[in-house]
């Protein structure tokens, strides 16, 4: 499919008039670069003035398109910023009314304000998602146009010039950073949900949650719940990779294109909340029109993992694991390496060491001691002098004693990522739903040398860890979503081992061909919305809030749900149904009648309802070909007698009146109350509004010469003379043996000639003309009639004699 068609599908339908004119610019490039007749040919060794002029014109066109799109993107980002500020101010006013009594119920009116505020935030999130999709589509369009110019001309000067002068500018829309907007959006959504949950919970429910049964403490769901409850990012990462699967546990992995990361974040925030409510800028740009800006061009990695094992042993184990075992085999752990150390830029590390298939040991490690655990001799001398303290030496020695029990184990590689962590808003006693989104993934062999081989993963990786019943069918929703591509059985450990070591007998990953492909898919076609019920990007309803205190799953939003919400929550009645009804002071309207299925007929109107309805319109003034033929035939024999009326002459011969004057006079004409009749007062009023010198009628123009002789008279007299001439020729050239046939033909011709002559004479007599043209026509008709009678009599006498 050509990108011109793809552009209209990938972009936002409501913003289509802001798209780049891709097809027009592409045709402009093609017309000026395709050789043909009348086009000059460049001489080798000399500059092509025509090509240079075309390149400058194309640069100006692209610059104008870029400026227009940047203006729209900047204004839209500012609009989103103002909507977030407005939502923050509303939330501040709403939170000030919250009482300090924790066991007091929430009034219905305030709960509805929570609902409306959250729906407004979700619509703002859809705007952010739409803006990210629009920017990515336009950026790709510019890149493809520059690529086509380079392909068809062989010159890379325009591309380098446009990148240096336009795209590299910090004010370019391609440098838009939506991270600050996502920060504020996530924080506001988290605050409104947490405020609702804090007001909904009571002391009894908190006590019930804190006192879980002891027999459930060791389940995988509870271990994950404990990990994210501590607030530590390293503990959460370790738990996701090291906690074994239960019977209802699963791990799903998705590839995400860099252009779809912002859209995916907004989608995830409808079902998750950020762990510790923190977002980082994941775009590859820095400038932002909002008040919060980022000066970092590429997000620095903040999560690290050091894998230690034997290359041959790890390769054998990775080859033996099936896809089903990687995703949801009971008792298996996602981590396959014997030891791994995970840490972040602001937290210390945790070492996880496997003992067999079932036992796992975790040991805390300080970040500055990570390199000493496996390679103490590789530390610089200055740092070695710094760690002479006995306490630190004992700690490192104790950790090394745990990992040195496995002979041959050494540090293999390090994986650094920019990780975002999500916790499902439905996570509770029945199940846990966690997610991690890794971007800017870099794999490097263990060591600190500058020439250490590295490998960059081209896509972002989304992992969904589920234990128990989460109350939502999120995996099915993501499997059918155009933003992600599910890869069953994917393992980042497996991929890093292949990219950095390529062990003998190690099978290449089956997802390698996907890494060189464009995994972006076309979004579904936009649905037609009635009225303003849907937002630009298809406003999604609120997801269900996490609440440990109620079994009914009451949420802060009970209205404006979409298909992404949980089905059991859709059955909750609206909040206004619990309010006491006020006595009406006006007559109640009759109850609406139930809509019944009716059969279609030709009188149906699409505006009455029904998207598939249509009508058949028959033009009452339409004329068929047969009707037109008879009208023309009748017009031939129509009298051309009486002249037009004086009023008709006056309207045609009067001076021209402007349309504005006609409109003004029509507006001042009073409406007629005589339906079906002609009113004379209207014409009198209209003529009184027109100046007198315009209403003076010109004298009638003299009739043209052709109008003095009726058309039917001319046809009949001409036919009479022609037939008589043919009769004379037939009588003079016929042979003797055909005398009977010739006499019959001559007699018939004479009769027809006399009939035409008489008809022509009668049409002149019945015309009733008052001007001098009637005498001329009558004289001609009399002469032709007399001549026809005389010649016909002579021809008959000659035949008889």
Short mmCIF file of C-alpha atoms in Angstrom, two decimals, residues 197-413:
data_model
loop_
_atom_site.label_atom_id
_atom_site.label_comp_id
_atom_site.label_asym_id
_atom_site.label_seq_id
_atom_site.Cartn_x
_atom_site.Cartn_y
_atom_site.Cartn_z
CA UNK A 197 -10.11 4.87 47.42
CA UNK A 198 -8.98 6.63 50.61
CA UNK A 199 -12.48 7.99 51.17
CA UNK A 200 -14.10 4.66 50.31
CA UNK A 201 -12.08 2.48 52.65
CA UNK A 202 -12.95 2.22 56.35
CA UNK A 203 -10.92 0.93 59.32
CA UNK A 204 -12.61 -2.47 59.22
CA UNK A 205 -11.62 -3.03 55.61
CA UNK A 206 -8.03 -1.95 56.26
CA UNK A 207 -7.77 -4.36 59.16
CA UNK A 208 -9.17 -7.12 57.00
CA UNK A 209 -6.61 -6.44 54.29
CA UNK A 210 -3.67 -6.30 56.70
CA UNK A 211 -4.52 -9.63 58.30
CA UNK A 212 -4.21 -12.10 55.43
CA UNK A 213 -4.35 -15.82 56.14
CA UNK A 214 -0.99 -17.29 56.92
CA UNK A 215 -1.41 -20.15 54.47
CA UNK A 216 -1.60 -17.69 51.57
CA UNK A 217 1.59 -15.83 52.39
CA UNK A 218 3.78 -18.01 50.19
CA UNK A 219 1.70 -17.91 47.00
CA UNK A 220 3.13 -16.18 43.96
CA UNK A 221 0.38 -13.57 43.98
CA UNK A 222 1.16 -12.60 47.56
CA UNK A 223 4.89 -12.47 46.88
CA UNK A 224 4.29 -10.09 43.98
CA UNK A 225 1.85 -8.06 46.08
CA UNK A 226 4.45 -7.74 48.81
CA UNK A 227 7.10 -6.68 46.28
CA UNK A 228 5.15 -3.77 44.83
CA UNK A 229 3.79 -2.87 48.26
CA UNK A 230 7.29 -2.02 49.50
CA UNK A 231 7.65 0.69 46.85
CA UNK A 232 11.10 -0.56 45.79
CA UNK A 233 11.65 -0.75 42.05
CA UNK A 234 14.47 -3.29 42.38
CA UNK A 235 12.36 -5.61 44.53
CA UNK A 236 9.53 -5.40 42.00
CA UNK A 237 11.87 -6.23 39.09
CA UNK A 238 13.36 -9.12 41.05
CA UNK A 239 9.94 -10.50 41.98
CA UNK A 240 8.65 -10.38 38.40
CA UNK A 241 11.68 -12.38 37.16
CA UNK A 242 12.25 -14.70 40.12
CA UNK A 243 8.81 -15.58 41.55
CA UNK A 244 7.62 -18.89 40.02
CA UNK A 245 4.33 -19.25 38.16
CA UNK A 246 1.24 -20.51 39.94
CA UNK A 247 -1.48 -22.46 38.21
CA UNK A 248 -3.18 -19.26 37.05
CA UNK A 249 0.08 -17.40 36.35
CA UNK A 250 1.26 -16.21 32.93
CA UNK A 251 3.82 -13.92 31.31
CA UNK A 252 3.03 -12.21 28.00
CA UNK A 253 5.62 -10.28 25.96
CA UNK A 254 4.97 -7.69 23.26
CA UNK A 255 7.15 -5.72 20.86
CA UNK A 256 6.34 -2.01 20.66
CA UNK A 257 7.47 0.33 17.89
CA UNK A 258 9.11 3.53 19.22
CA UNK A 259 6.42 5.65 17.54
CA UNK A 260 3.68 3.84 19.51
CA UNK A 261 5.13 4.14 23.02
CA UNK A 262 3.13 7.21 24.07
CA UNK A 263 -0.12 5.75 22.74
CA UNK A 264 0.57 2.51 24.59
CA UNK A 265 1.25 4.37 27.84
CA UNK A 266 -2.12 6.09 27.67
CA UNK A 267 -3.80 2.77 27.00
CA UNK A 268 -2.01 1.10 29.91
CA UNK A 269 -2.97 3.89 32.29
CA UNK A 270 -6.61 2.96 31.79
CA UNK A 271 -5.88 -0.41 33.43
CA UNK A 272 -2.73 0.32 35.48
CA UNK A 273 -1.20 2.93 37.68
CA UNK A 274 2.47 3.85 37.65
CA UNK A 275 4.55 2.24 40.34
CA UNK A 276 5.45 5.09 42.70
CA UNK A 277 3.66 7.40 40.23
CA UNK A 278 6.77 8.15 38.19
CA UNK A 279 7.16 8.62 34.42
CA UNK A 280 10.20 9.43 32.43
CA UNK A 281 10.45 10.96 28.96
CA UNK A 282 10.73 8.11 26.47
CA UNK A 283 10.73 10.12 23.29
CA UNK A 284 13.93 10.70 21.39
CA UNK A 285 13.48 14.46 21.57
CA UNK A 286 13.84 17.17 24.10
CA UNK A 287 11.82 20.28 23.37
CA UNK A 288 8.35 20.70 24.80
CA UNK A 289 5.85 23.48 24.53
CA UNK A 290 4.71 22.89 28.05
CA UNK A 291 6.15 24.40 31.17
CA UNK A 292 8.05 21.23 32.00
CA UNK A 293 10.89 20.59 29.59
CA UNK A 294 13.59 18.02 29.33
CA UNK A 295 17.10 18.77 28.15
CA UNK A 296 18.04 15.18 27.58
CA UNK A 297 17.95 14.15 23.95
CA UNK A 298 17.93 10.43 24.68
CA UNK A 299 16.60 9.05 27.95
CA UNK A 300 19.46 7.68 30.04
CA UNK A 301 19.09 4.07 31.24
CA UNK A 302 17.98 3.71 34.83
CA UNK A 303 17.58 -0.06 35.22
CA UNK A 304 20.40 -2.59 34.94
CA UNK A 305 20.81 -6.33 35.12
CA UNK A 306 24.09 -8.29 35.28
CA UNK A 307 23.75 -11.96 34.27
CA UNK A 308 26.28 -14.54 35.48
CA UNK A 309 26.43 -18.18 34.39
CA UNK A 310 28.32 -20.61 32.20
CA UNK A 311 27.76 -19.93 28.50
CA UNK A 312 27.39 -23.60 27.55
CA UNK A 313 25.07 -24.45 30.45
CA UNK A 314 22.85 -21.41 29.86
CA UNK A 315 22.70 -22.18 26.15
CA UNK A 316 21.60 -25.78 26.80
CA UNK A 317 18.89 -24.72 29.24
CA UNK A 318 17.59 -21.98 26.97
CA UNK A 319 17.39 -24.41 24.05
CA UNK A 320 15.44 -26.93 26.14
CA UNK A 321 12.74 -24.48 27.25
CA UNK A 322 9.54 -24.46 25.21
CA UNK A 323 7.27 -21.51 24.53
CA UNK A 324 4.64 -22.82 26.95
CA UNK A 325 7.22 -23.21 29.72
CA UNK A 326 8.39 -19.63 29.26
CA UNK A 327 4.92 -18.16 29.56
CA UNK A 328 2.90 -20.14 32.09
CA UNK A 329 4.39 -23.42 33.30
CA UNK A 330 3.57 -23.95 36.97
CA UNK A 331 6.67 -23.81 39.18
CA UNK A 332 8.96 -22.33 36.52
CA UNK A 333 10.67 -18.94 36.89
CA UNK A 334 11.19 -16.44 34.10
CA UNK A 335 14.87 -16.13 35.11
CA UNK A 336 16.94 -18.95 33.59
CA UNK A 337 20.44 -17.80 34.52
CA UNK A 338 22.07 -19.14 37.68
CA UNK A 339 22.68 -15.65 39.07
CA UNK A 340 21.56 -12.14 38.23
CA UNK A 341 22.07 -8.78 39.89
CA UNK A 342 19.49 -6.03 39.36
CA UNK A 343 19.81 -2.40 40.39
CA UNK A 344 18.69 1.09 39.44
CA UNK A 345 20.30 4.50 39.46
CA UNK A 346 18.73 5.40 42.82
CA UNK A 347 18.48 2.03 44.61
CA UNK A 348 20.93 -0.64 45.69
CA UNK A 349 21.21 -3.99 43.96
CA UNK A 350 19.68 -7.37 44.74
CA UNK A 351 21.42 -10.62 43.84
CA UNK A 352 19.23 -13.62 42.94
CA UNK A 353 21.03 -16.98 42.87
CA UNK A 354 19.33 -20.21 41.87
CA UNK A 355 19.94 -23.49 43.70
CA UNK A 356 18.52 -26.17 41.50
CA UNK A 357 15.09 -25.70 39.92
CA UNK A 358 13.06 -24.78 42.96
CA UNK A 359 15.25 -22.94 45.46
CA UNK A 360 16.17 -19.30 44.99
CA UNK A 361 18.20 -17.06 47.26
CA UNK A 362 18.17 -13.26 47.24
CA UNK A 363 20.99 -11.18 48.72
CA UNK A 364 21.14 -7.35 48.89
CA UNK A 365 24.26 -5.82 47.35
CA UNK A 366 25.46 -2.26 47.32
CA UNK A 367 25.70 -0.70 43.89
CA UNK A 368 29.41 0.04 44.24
CA UNK A 369 30.07 -3.63 45.05
CA UNK A 370 28.39 -5.10 42.00
CA UNK A 371 31.62 -5.34 40.00
CA UNK A 372 33.44 -7.02 42.89
CA UNK A 373 31.01 -9.92 43.17
CA UNK A 374 32.21 -11.74 40.06
CA UNK A 375 35.35 -9.85 38.91
CA UNK A 376 37.19 -8.36 41.93
CA UNK A 377 40.48 -8.09 40.08
CA UNK A 378 38.96 -5.83 37.42
CA UNK A 379 38.34 -2.96 39.83
CA UNK A 380 40.58 0.12 39.50
CA UNK A 381 43.31 0.50 42.09
CA UNK A 382 41.96 3.79 43.41
CA UNK A 383 38.56 2.26 44.10
CA UNK A 384 40.17 -0.83 45.63
CA UNK A 385 41.98 1.41 48.11
CA UNK A 386 38.68 3.03 48.97
CA UNK A 387 37.01 -0.25 49.97
CA UNK A 388 39.57 -1.37 52.49
CA UNK A 389 37.09 -1.31 55.32
CA UNK A 390 36.72 -4.65 57.02
CA UNK A 391 32.95 -4.50 57.07
CA UNK A 392 32.68 -4.09 53.33
CA UNK A 393 35.27 -6.81 52.69
CA UNK A 394 33.31 -9.20 54.84
CA UNK A 395 30.08 -8.37 53.04
CA UNK A 396 31.59 -8.90 49.62
CA UNK A 397 33.28 -12.11 50.76
CA UNK A 398 29.99 -13.47 52.06
CA UNK A 399 28.27 -12.74 48.75
CA UNK A 400 31.08 -14.28 46.74
CA UNK A 401 30.97 -17.41 48.84
CA UNK A 402 27.36 -17.92 47.80
CA UNK A 403 28.03 -17.66 44.07
CA UNK A 404 31.40 -19.43 43.99
CA UNK A 405 29.75 -22.73 44.87
CA UNK A 406 29.08 -23.14 41.13
CA UNK A 407 32.32 -23.79 39.32
CA UNK A 408 32.87 -21.93 36.07
CA UNK A 409 30.24 -19.28 36.66
CA UNK A 410 31.29 -15.81 35.53
CA UNK A 411 29.69 -12.53 34.58
CA UNK A 412 28.40 -12.76 30.99
CA UNK A 413 26.62 -9.57 29.98
#
